[in-house]
Amino acid sequence: MTDDSPLLELVGDEVPAVSDDTDPSIRLSLVIPTYDEAANVGRLVRRLHQVLAATGVGFELIIVDDDSPDCTWKVAAGLVQDVPSLRVIRRTGASGLATAVICGWSHARGDVLGVIDGDGQHPPEVVTDLLAAMDGQTEVAVASRHVDGGGVSDWSAIRRLLSRGAQALGLLLLPGTVGRVTDPMSGYFLVRRDVVAGVDLDPVGYKILLEVLARGEVRRVAERPYVFLERSEGESKVSAGHYVGYLRHLMRLRLHPLRSRALVRYLLVTALALVADALAFLWIFDRHGWNLTRSAAIAGEVGILLTVALHDLWTFAGRATRGAVDRIRRVLGAQIALGLLLAVRLTVLNALVNWFDLGPLAAFLIAMAAITPASHLLGSRLTWRGVTS
Ligand code: GDD
Ligand code: MN
């Protein structure tokens, strides 16, 4: 939060992206999503404040409450006097654990962002282990039930089975993401801001950690043990619907990086560039009578410029804007990669005409068809990867 009022009222379900803005005095911003946790937040927030204050680092606690019927937000706002590090966001007209967490992060000012349940099931003391694990190399620190020293206190066999089943399914569908941590379902973790800043997080479902690992650029993950405690007050919000949401989430991440809208745009831009390329060739070669290689080179360059410009301004617009330098790097990268392939294409074109006696137009189309797939692999892999991830 940028102003100093401890209670921020938000209306609607718009979730802004996490920004680059930080307050140098704050190292950690810990978000506490709540729904009907009026009976739990007081103890948790006091304890968290105590534990974190003892570390000597600057921190803030941010409760994001979705206008709970039990008025958790009001109870929380009442704690601010005792707990000066606390800020409270009350969202009206929005719901969902993952969107609440992202909303909290987007109003956070710390260099490290985190999340912990508001019901006391995540032991507050573990946050200092997580914080200590966030050294220069580590981008994400996860509290895990499945490393030595971790566990669940008193779960039914059914719940254990469901939890492990969900994990196994995740491993099957998204091995590269789910397989990186022992407890991919953890809702208790810290992440360095730059991993999620500007990243288009898609908060379906409950599992924000999966989203962070799949879409952020995470090289090193640390895990620290914790024991999942019993709830003393209130009840869990997990329902059958959450398992469906989890499945949907896995499928969406599976289809990542090109999500549907970007994919449609990508294909449209590709089609347009190919048509422009061919028309430019016909126009220059036929009407102006320039030689084959020169006509095809200019036409190819028209296609490249169109592709690069439209992808940057339209297909991937709104994704991670990483400054002018990054844009120049991307555009130059695309130009070099696609330019090299254009040279190959011109060679193929000449070979077809000179050695195989093909007509210029047929040769042009064949050469284009042969090289186009490679330019997509190269162009999108090399140069827009930073944008799509
Ligand atoms: N703002 C907001 N909006 N908070 C929510 C919402 C929501 O729609 N739904 C749940 N919460 C809050 C709860 O009040 C609680 O503080 C926290 O999110 C976790 O919800 P629980 O309903 O207590 O979840 P759980 O105990 O079953 O699941 C926990 O364990 C899982 C591990 O299996 C959570 O930590 C999960 O994140 C974790 O994955
Ligand atoms: Mn819980």
Short mmCIF file of C-alpha atoms and ligand atoms in Angstrom, two decimals:
data_model
loop_
_atom_site.label_atom_id
_atom_site.label_comp_id
_atom_site.label_asym_id
_atom_site.label_seq_id
_atom_site.Cartn_x
_atom_site.Cartn_y
_atom_site.Cartn_z
CA MET A 1 0.00 0.00 0.00
CA THR A 2 1.31 3.34 -0.91
CA ASP A 3 -0.64 5.44 1.54
CA ASP A 4 -0.39 5.08 5.26
CA SER A 5 -3.95 4.11 6.06
CA PRO A 6 -3.95 0.62 7.56
CA LEU A 7 -7.20 -0.42 5.85
CA LEU A 8 -7.43 -0.39 2.07
CA GLU A 9 -10.87 -0.97 0.58
CA LEU A 10 -10.89 -2.45 -2.92
CA VAL A 11 -14.00 -3.00 -5.01
CA GLY A 12 -14.16 -5.46 -7.90
CA ASP A 13 -12.07 -8.41 -8.92
CA GLU A 14 -9.38 -6.78 -10.98
CA VAL A 15 -5.95 -8.04 -9.96
CA PRO A 16 -3.09 -5.77 -10.96
CA ALA A 17 0.28 -7.29 -11.86
CA VAL A 18 3.07 -7.24 -9.30
CA SER A 19 5.18 -4.12 -9.90
CA ASP A 20 8.89 -3.41 -9.56
CA ASP A 21 8.35 -0.76 -6.91
CA THR A 22 9.90 -1.44 -3.56
CA ASP A 23 10.53 0.35 -0.31
CA PRO A 24 14.18 -0.23 0.60
CA SER A 25 13.36 -0.42 4.29
CA ILE A 26 11.17 -3.49 3.74
CA ARG A 27 12.78 -6.84 3.05
CA LEU A 28 9.74 -9.10 3.41
CA SER A 29 6.06 -8.59 2.59
CA LEU A 30 4.06 -11.50 3.92
CA VAL A 31 0.51 -11.83 2.63
CA ILE A 32 -2.13 -13.51 4.77
CA PRO A 33 -5.25 -14.40 2.77
CA THR A 34 -8.31 -14.75 4.96
CA TYR A 35 -11.90 -15.77 4.67
CA ASP A 36 -13.82 -16.11 7.90
CA GLU A 37 -10.76 -16.23 10.11
CA ALA A 38 -11.80 -13.61 12.66
CA ALA A 39 -11.10 -16.07 15.47
CA ASN A 40 -7.62 -16.90 14.18
CA VAL A 41 -5.97 -13.78 12.81
CA GLY A 42 -5.22 -12.08 16.12
CA ARG A 43 -2.99 -14.81 17.50
CA LEU A 44 -1.31 -15.44 14.18
CA VAL A 45 -0.54 -11.83 13.37
CA ARG A 46 0.87 -11.09 16.84
CA ARG A 47 3.07 -14.14 16.71
CA LEU A 48 4.31 -13.39 13.19
CA HIS A 49 5.15 -9.86 14.18
CA GLN A 50 7.05 -11.09 17.21
CA VAL A 51 9.00 -13.73 15.27
CA LEU A 52 9.90 -11.38 12.42
CA ALA A 53 10.74 -8.41 14.63
CA ALA A 54 13.31 -10.62 16.37
CA THR A 55 15.17 -11.14 13.08
CA GLY A 56 15.85 -7.44 12.74
CA VAL A 57 14.80 -7.26 9.08
CA GLY A 58 12.19 -4.80 7.82
CA PHE A 59 8.87 -6.46 7.08
CA GLU A 60 5.17 -5.88 6.56
CA LEU A 61 2.20 -8.17 7.08
CA ILE A 62 -0.68 -7.77 4.63
CA ILE A 63 -4.03 -9.37 5.32
CA VAL A 64 -6.21 -9.73 2.24
CA ASP A 65 -9.75 -10.45 3.31
CA ASP A 66 -12.59 -11.07 0.88
CA ASP A 67 -15.21 -9.20 2.81
CA SER A 68 -15.72 -12.14 5.18
CA PRO A 69 -19.18 -12.48 6.71
CA ASP A 70 -17.50 -12.75 10.12
CA CYS A 71 -15.85 -9.36 9.48
CA THR A 72 -12.27 -10.64 9.63
CA TRP A 73 -11.15 -7.39 7.96
CA LYS A 74 -12.63 -5.33 10.77
CA VAL A 75 -11.04 -7.48 13.46
CA ALA A 76 -7.75 -7.27 11.55
CA ALA A 77 -7.92 -3.50 11.20
CA GLY A 78 -8.39 -3.37 14.97
CA LEU A 79 -5.05 -5.12 15.42
CA VAL A 80 -3.03 -2.46 13.64
CA GLN A 81 -2.49 -0.41 16.77
CA ASP A 82 -0.77 -3.32 18.50
CA VAL A 83 0.90 -4.62 15.37
CA PRO A 84 2.31 -1.66 13.44
CA SER A 85 3.69 -3.82 10.63
CA LEU A 86 0.14 -4.85 9.67
CA ARG A 87 -1.86 -3.57 6.69
CA VAL A 88 -5.31 -4.80 5.82
CA ILE A 89 -6.98 -5.04 2.43
CA ARG A 90 -10.70 -5.65 2.27
CA ARG A 91 -11.83 -6.80 -1.14
CA THR A 92 -15.49 -6.53 -2.00
CA GLY A 93 -16.82 -8.28 -5.08
CA ALA A 94 -13.80 -10.55 -5.42
CA SER A 95 -12.94 -13.99 -4.13
CA GLY A 96 -10.42 -16.75 -4.49
CA LEU A 97 -7.29 -17.63 -2.59
CA ALA A 98 -4.87 -17.17 -5.49
CA THR A 99 -6.26 -13.80 -6.59
CA ALA A 100 -6.17 -12.64 -2.97
CA VAL A 101 -2.48 -13.51 -2.73
CA ILE A 102 -1.58 -11.75 -5.98
CA CYS A 103 -3.65 -8.76 -4.91
CA GLY A 104 -1.67 -8.60 -1.66
CA TRP A 105 1.63 -8.86 -3.53
CA SER A 106 0.65 -6.12 -5.93
CA HIS A 107 0.24 -3.79 -2.96
CA ALA A 108 3.37 -5.00 -1.21
CA ARG A 109 6.62 -3.05 -1.05
CA GLY A 110 9.13 -5.68 0.04
CA ASP A 111 11.88 -7.23 -1.99
CA VAL A 112 10.76 -10.69 -0.97
CA LEU A 113 7.06 -11.63 -1.22
CA GLY A 114 5.44 -14.40 0.75
CA VAL A 115 2.22 -16.09 1.73
CA ILE A 116 1.00 -17.90 4.82
CA ASP A 117 -2.45 -19.23 5.72
CA GLY A 118 -4.50 -17.08 8.06
CA ASP A 119 -5.90 -19.92 10.12
CA GLY A 120 -2.79 -20.82 12.12
CA GLN A 121 -2.17 -24.12 10.34
CA HIS A 122 1.21 -22.87 9.12
CA PRO A 123 3.58 -22.45 12.08
CA PRO A 124 4.70 -18.78 12.10
CA GLU A 125 8.22 -19.63 13.36
CA VAL A 126 9.08 -21.35 10.08
CA VAL A 127 9.01 -18.00 8.29
CA THR A 128 12.45 -17.21 9.70
CA ASP A 129 13.83 -20.44 8.20
CA LEU A 130 12.33 -19.50 4.86
CA LEU A 131 13.73 -15.99 5.06
CA ALA A 132 17.19 -17.28 5.93
CA ALA A 133 16.99 -19.59 2.91
CA MET A 134 16.45 -16.64 0.56
CA ASP A 135 20.11 -15.96 -0.14
CA GLY A 136 21.40 -14.39 -3.36
CA GLN A 137 20.98 -17.59 -5.39
CA THR A 138 17.58 -18.72 -4.20
CA GLU A 139 14.46 -17.32 -5.79
CA VAL A 140 11.81 -19.37 -3.98
CA ALA A 141 11.73 -20.86 -0.47
CA VAL A 142 8.95 -23.35 0.20
CA ALA A 143 7.73 -24.66 3.53
CA SER A 144 7.31 -28.38 2.93
CA ARG A 145 5.48 -31.17 4.73
CA HIS A 146 7.48 -33.75 2.85
CA VAL A 147 11.09 -33.13 3.82
CA ASP A 148 12.80 -34.42 6.96
CA GLY A 149 11.22 -32.83 9.98
CA GLY A 150 7.99 -31.95 8.20
CA GLY A 151 4.59 -33.60 8.29
CA VAL A 152 0.89 -33.35 8.88
CA SER A 153 -0.38 -33.52 12.40
CA ASP A 154 -3.64 -35.36 12.18
CA TRP A 155 -4.94 -35.90 8.67
CA SER A 156 -7.49 -38.51 7.73
CA ALA A 157 -6.34 -41.25 5.35
CA ILE A 158 -8.73 -39.82 2.74
CA ARG A 159 -7.23 -36.35 2.89
CA ARG A 160 -3.69 -37.71 2.72
CA LEU A 161 -4.67 -39.80 -0.28
CA LEU A 162 -6.32 -36.87 -2.06
CA SER A 163 -3.32 -34.68 -1.39
CA ARG A 164 -0.84 -37.25 -2.67
CA GLY A 165 -3.11 -38.11 -5.61
CA ALA A 166 -3.25 -34.47 -6.63
CA GLN A 167 0.51 -34.33 -6.46
CA ALA A 168 0.92 -37.48 -8.56
CA LEU A 169 -1.42 -36.11 -11.20
CA GLY A 170 0.52 -32.89 -11.25
CA LEU A 171 3.75 -34.83 -11.73
CA LEU A 172 2.25 -36.63 -14.68
CA LEU A 173 0.99 -33.50 -16.41
CA LEU A 174 3.66 -31.00 -15.45
CA PRO A 175 6.78 -32.87 -14.39
CA GLY A 176 9.07 -29.90 -14.94
CA THR A 177 7.12 -27.76 -12.51
CA VAL A 178 5.58 -30.12 -9.97
CA GLY A 179 8.71 -32.26 -9.81
CA ARG A 180 10.86 -29.39 -8.62
CA VAL A 181 9.54 -29.40 -5.06
CA THR A 182 8.50 -32.07 -2.60
CA ASP A 183 5.37 -30.14 -1.62
CA PRO A 184 3.98 -28.40 -4.70
CA MET A 185 0.66 -27.86 -2.93
CA SER A 186 2.24 -25.74 -0.25
CA GLY A 187 0.50 -22.48 0.46
CA TYR A 188 3.41 -21.29 2.62
CA PHE A 189 6.39 -19.91 0.70
CA LEU A 190 8.50 -16.87 -0.17
CA VAL A 191 9.49 -15.65 -3.62
CA ARG A 192 11.86 -12.96 -4.75
CA ARG A 193 9.90 -10.07 -6.24
CA ASP A 194 11.71 -10.01 -9.58
CA VAL A 195 10.50 -13.56 -10.29
CA VAL A 196 6.87 -12.44 -10.40
CA ALA A 197 7.14 -8.71 -11.16
CA GLY A 198 5.44 -7.96 -14.45
CA VAL A 199 4.64 -11.65 -14.99
CA ASP A 200 1.11 -12.30 -16.14
CA LEU A 201 0.03 -14.63 -13.33
CA ASP A 202 -3.19 -16.44 -14.06
CA PRO A 203 -4.77 -17.08 -10.71
CA VAL A 204 -7.10 -19.98 -11.34
CA GLY A 205 -7.52 -22.33 -8.46
CA TYR A 206 -5.82 -22.58 -5.14
CA LYS A 207 -2.23 -23.37 -6.01
CA ILE A 208 -0.37 -20.16 -6.42
CA LEU A 209 3.00 -21.86 -5.94
CA LEU A 210 2.52 -23.86 -9.16
CA GLU A 211 1.77 -20.67 -10.99
CA VAL A 212 4.93 -19.03 -9.69
CA LEU A 213 7.14 -22.02 -10.54
CA ALA A 214 5.62 -22.46 -13.99
CA ARG A 215 5.56 -18.87 -15.15
CA GLY A 216 8.35 -17.21 -13.22
CA GLU A 217 11.99 -17.67 -14.03
CA VAL A 218 13.09 -19.75 -11.08
CA ARG A 219 16.54 -21.27 -11.06
CA ARG A 220 16.89 -22.33 -7.45
CA VAL A 221 14.29 -23.44 -4.93
CA ALA A 222 14.95 -24.10 -1.25
CA GLU A 223 12.69 -26.17 1.00
CA ARG A 224 12.34 -26.05 4.77
CA PRO A 225 10.29 -28.49 6.85
CA TYR A 226 7.08 -27.63 8.63
CA VAL A 227 4.32 -29.55 10.32
CA PHE A 228 0.83 -28.69 9.13
CA LEU A 229 -1.04 -27.93 12.33
CA GLU A 230 -4.66 -28.62 13.13
CA ARG A 231 -7.17 -25.85 12.80
CA SER A 232 -8.30 -24.63 16.20
CA GLU A 233 -11.09 -22.36 14.94
CA GLY A 234 -13.27 -22.13 11.83
CA GLU A 235 -13.19 -24.53 8.94
CA SER A 236 -11.30 -25.30 5.76
CA LYS A 237 -12.59 -23.81 2.53
CA VAL A 238 -11.33 -26.71 0.44
CA SER A 239 -14.18 -28.38 -1.43
CA ALA A 240 -14.66 -30.73 -4.35
CA GLY A 241 -14.72 -27.65 -6.57
CA HIS A 242 -11.11 -26.95 -5.66
CA TYR A 243 -10.00 -30.25 -7.11
CA VAL A 244 -11.72 -29.39 -10.38
CA GLY A 245 -10.04 -25.98 -10.24
CA TYR A 246 -6.71 -27.69 -9.68
CA LEU A 247 -7.19 -29.85 -12.76
CA ARG A 248 -8.08 -26.83 -14.85
CA HIS A 249 -5.03 -25.08 -13.52
CA LEU A 250 -2.76 -27.97 -14.49
CA MET A 251 -4.21 -28.02 -17.99
CA ARG A 252 -3.75 -24.27 -18.42
CA LEU A 253 -0.14 -24.47 -17.31
CA ARG A 254 0.34 -27.41 -19.64
CA LEU A 255 -0.72 -25.22 -22.57
CA HIS A 256 1.52 -22.43 -21.42
CA PRO A 257 3.44 -20.45 -22.70
CA LEU A 258 1.08 -19.61 -25.51
CA ARG A 259 -2.28 -19.09 -23.91
CA SER A 260 -5.29 -19.02 -26.19
CA ARG A 261 -5.45 -15.32 -27.01
CA ALA A 262 -1.75 -15.05 -27.64
CA LEU A 263 -1.89 -18.19 -29.75
CA VAL A 264 -4.63 -16.80 -32.01
CA ARG A 265 -2.70 -13.57 -32.42
CA TYR A 266 0.51 -15.43 -33.10
CA LEU A 267 -1.12 -17.42 -35.89
CA LEU A 268 -2.77 -14.32 -37.39
CA VAL A 269 0.52 -12.42 -37.41
CA THR A 270 2.24 -15.40 -39.03
CA ALA A 271 -0.39 -15.65 -41.77
CA LEU A 272 -0.29 -11.92 -42.41
CA ALA A 273 3.50 -11.88 -42.60
CA LEU A 274 3.54 -14.78 -45.08
CA VAL A 275 0.95 -13.10 -47.31
CA ALA A 276 2.80 -9.77 -47.15
CA ASP A 277 6.06 -11.55 -47.93
CA ALA A 278 4.60 -13.27 -51.02
CA LEU A 279 2.80 -10.17 -52.29
CA ALA A 280 5.93 -8.07 -51.87
CA PHE A 281 7.87 -10.64 -53.86
CA LEU A 282 5.35 -10.71 -56.71
CA TRP A 283 5.19 -6.95 -56.81
CA ILE A 284 8.93 -6.36 -56.87
CA PHE A 285 9.85 -9.27 -59.12
CA ASP A 286 7.01 -9.03 -61.60
CA ARG A 287 6.22 -5.36 -61.75
CA HIS A 288 9.67 -3.95 -61.24
CA GLY A 289 11.62 -6.70 -62.86
CA TRP A 290 14.29 -6.85 -60.17
CA ASN A 291 16.32 -10.03 -59.98
CA LEU A 292 15.18 -13.06 -58.08
CA THR A 293 17.48 -12.88 -55.07
CA ARG A 294 17.06 -9.19 -54.49
CA SER A 295 13.25 -9.37 -54.78
CA ALA A 296 13.03 -12.30 -52.39
CA ALA A 297 15.42 -10.66 -49.92
CA ILE A 298 13.38 -7.48 -49.74
CA ALA A 299 10.13 -9.43 -49.51
CA GLY A 300 11.58 -11.58 -46.73
CA GLU A 301 12.66 -8.52 -44.82
CA VAL A 302 9.15 -7.07 -45.09
CA GLY A 303 7.85 -10.27 -43.52
CA ILE A 304 10.45 -10.14 -40.73
CA LEU A 305 9.79 -6.52 -39.82
CA LEU A 306 6.05 -7.09 -39.81
CA THR A 307 6.38 -10.16 -37.61
CA VAL A 308 8.73 -8.53 -35.14
CA ALA A 309 6.70 -5.34 -34.85
CA LEU A 310 3.30 -7.01 -34.53
CA HIS A 311 4.47 -9.58 -31.98
CA ASP A 312 6.01 -6.91 -29.86
CA LEU A 313 3.18 -4.41 -30.10
CA TRP A 314 0.22 -6.76 -30.29
CA THR A 315 0.68 -10.52 -29.76
CA PHE A 316 2.70 -10.19 -26.58
CA ALA A 317 1.64 -6.69 -25.61
CA GLY A 318 0.79 -6.39 -21.96
CA ARG A 319 3.16 -9.18 -20.99
CA ALA A 320 6.22 -8.45 -18.94
CA THR A 321 7.39 -5.07 -20.07
CA ARG A 322 11.03 -5.16 -19.22
CA GLY A 323 12.13 -1.80 -20.46
CA ALA A 324 13.49 -0.38 -23.69
CA VAL A 325 16.78 -2.27 -23.52
CA ASP A 326 14.96 -5.57 -23.38
CA ARG A 327 12.78 -4.61 -26.32
CA ILE A 328 15.79 -3.65 -28.41
CA ARG A 329 17.52 -6.89 -27.45
CA ARG A 330 14.45 -8.86 -28.50
CA VAL A 331 13.95 -7.03 -31.79
CA LEU A 332 17.63 -7.30 -32.69
CA GLY A 333 17.68 -10.97 -31.69
CA ALA A 334 14.68 -11.69 -33.90
CA GLN A 335 16.19 -9.75 -36.77
CA ILE A 336 19.48 -11.65 -36.58
CA ALA A 337 17.90 -15.09 -36.18
CA LEU A 338 15.29 -14.56 -38.88
CA GLY A 339 17.80 -12.77 -41.12
CA LEU A 340 20.09 -15.81 -41.05
CA LEU A 341 17.19 -18.04 -42.00
CA LEU A 342 16.30 -15.65 -44.80
CA ALA A 343 19.81 -16.15 -46.17
CA VAL A 344 19.19 -19.91 -46.15
CA ARG A 345 15.90 -19.34 -47.90
CA LEU A 346 17.51 -17.29 -50.63
CA THR A 347 20.06 -20.03 -51.20
CA VAL A 348 17.33 -22.66 -51.46
CA LEU A 349 15.39 -20.42 -53.84
CA ASN A 350 18.36 -19.99 -56.14
CA ALA A 351 19.17 -23.67 -56.04
CA LEU A 352 15.60 -24.57 -57.01
CA VAL A 353 15.57 -22.17 -59.92
CA ASN A 354 19.08 -22.79 -61.21
CA TRP A 355 19.49 -26.51 -60.64
CA PHE A 356 15.94 -27.82 -60.74
CA ASP A 357 14.57 -25.43 -63.36
CA LEU A 358 11.60 -24.46 -61.26
CA GLY A 359 9.60 -21.33 -62.08
CA PRO A 360 10.40 -18.37 -59.85
CA LEU A 361 7.02 -18.29 -58.10
CA ALA A 362 6.91 -22.02 -57.39
CA ALA A 363 10.50 -21.90 -56.15
CA PHE A 364 9.71 -18.91 -53.95
CA LEU A 365 6.74 -20.68 -52.34
CA ILE A 366 8.60 -23.94 -51.78
CA ALA A 367 11.57 -22.18 -50.23
CA MET A 368 9.25 -20.20 -48.00
CA ALA A 369 7.36 -23.31 -46.90
CA ALA A 370 10.61 -25.11 -46.16
CA ILE A 371 12.09 -22.37 -43.99
CA THR A 372 9.01 -21.02 -42.22
CA PRO A 373 8.76 -23.72 -39.52
CA ALA A 374 12.38 -23.18 -38.55
CA SER A 375 11.91 -19.45 -38.28
CA HIS A 376 9.06 -20.00 -35.87
CA LEU A 377 11.07 -22.30 -33.70
CA LEU A 378 13.99 -19.91 -33.66
CA GLY A 379 12.11 -16.64 -33.57
CA SER A 380 9.73 -17.50 -30.78
CA ARG A 381 12.13 -19.67 -28.78
CA LEU A 382 15.10 -17.39 -28.83
CA THR A 383 13.59 -14.01 -28.69
CA TRP A 384 10.19 -14.01 -27.09
CA ARG A 385 10.84 -16.58 -24.44
CA GLY A 386 11.50 -13.93 -21.83
CA VAL A 387 8.18 -12.37 -22.68
CA THR A 388 6.06 -15.46 -22.70
CA SER A 389 7.38 -17.02 -19.52
N1 GDD B 1 -8.99 -13.85 0.78
C1 GDD B 1 -9.32 -15.14 0.66
N2 GDD B 1 -10.23 -15.49 -0.31
N3 GDD B 1 -8.80 -16.07 1.47
C2 GDD B 1 -9.17 -17.36 1.32
C3 GDD B 1 -10.10 -17.78 0.35
C4 GDD B 1 -10.65 -16.78 -0.52
O1 GDD B 1 -11.47 -17.03 -1.39
N4 GDD B 1 -10.26 -19.13 0.48
C5 GDD B 1 -9.45 -19.51 1.48
N5 GDD B 1 -8.81 -18.46 2.01
C6 GDD B 1 -7.84 -18.42 3.11
C7 GDD B 1 -8.29 -19.09 4.36
O2 GDD B 1 -8.99 -18.20 5.20
C8 GDD B 1 -6.98 -19.53 4.97
O3 GDD B 1 -6.35 -18.47 5.64
C9 GDD B 1 -6.14 -19.89 3.76
O4 GDD B 1 -6.72 -19.17 2.67
C10 GDD B 1 -6.12 -21.40 3.46
O5 GDD B 1 -7.42 -21.86 3.31
P1 GDD B 1 -7.93 -23.19 4.03
O6 GDD B 1 -9.35 -23.36 3.63
O7 GDD B 1 -7.60 -23.15 5.48
O8 GDD B 1 -7.07 -24.25 3.28
P2 GDD B 1 -6.56 -25.65 3.80
O9 GDD B 1 -6.10 -25.60 5.19
O10 GDD B 1 -7.52 -26.70 3.47
O11 GDD B 1 -5.36 -25.82 2.76
C11 GDD B 1 -4.10 -25.38 3.07
O12 GDD B 1 -3.23 -26.45 2.84
C12 GDD B 1 -2.93 -26.74 1.55
C13 GDD B 1 -1.92 -27.85 1.53
O13 GDD B 1 -2.55 -29.01 1.21
C14 GDD B 1 -3.67 -24.14 2.29
O14 GDD B 1 -2.45 -23.69 2.83
C15 GDD B 1 -3.38 -24.39 0.90
O15 GDD B 1 -2.81 -23.19 0.33
C16 GDD B 1 -2.39 -25.50 0.85
O16 GDD B 1 -2.14 -25.75 -0.47
MN MN B 2 -6.27 -24.24 6.54
#
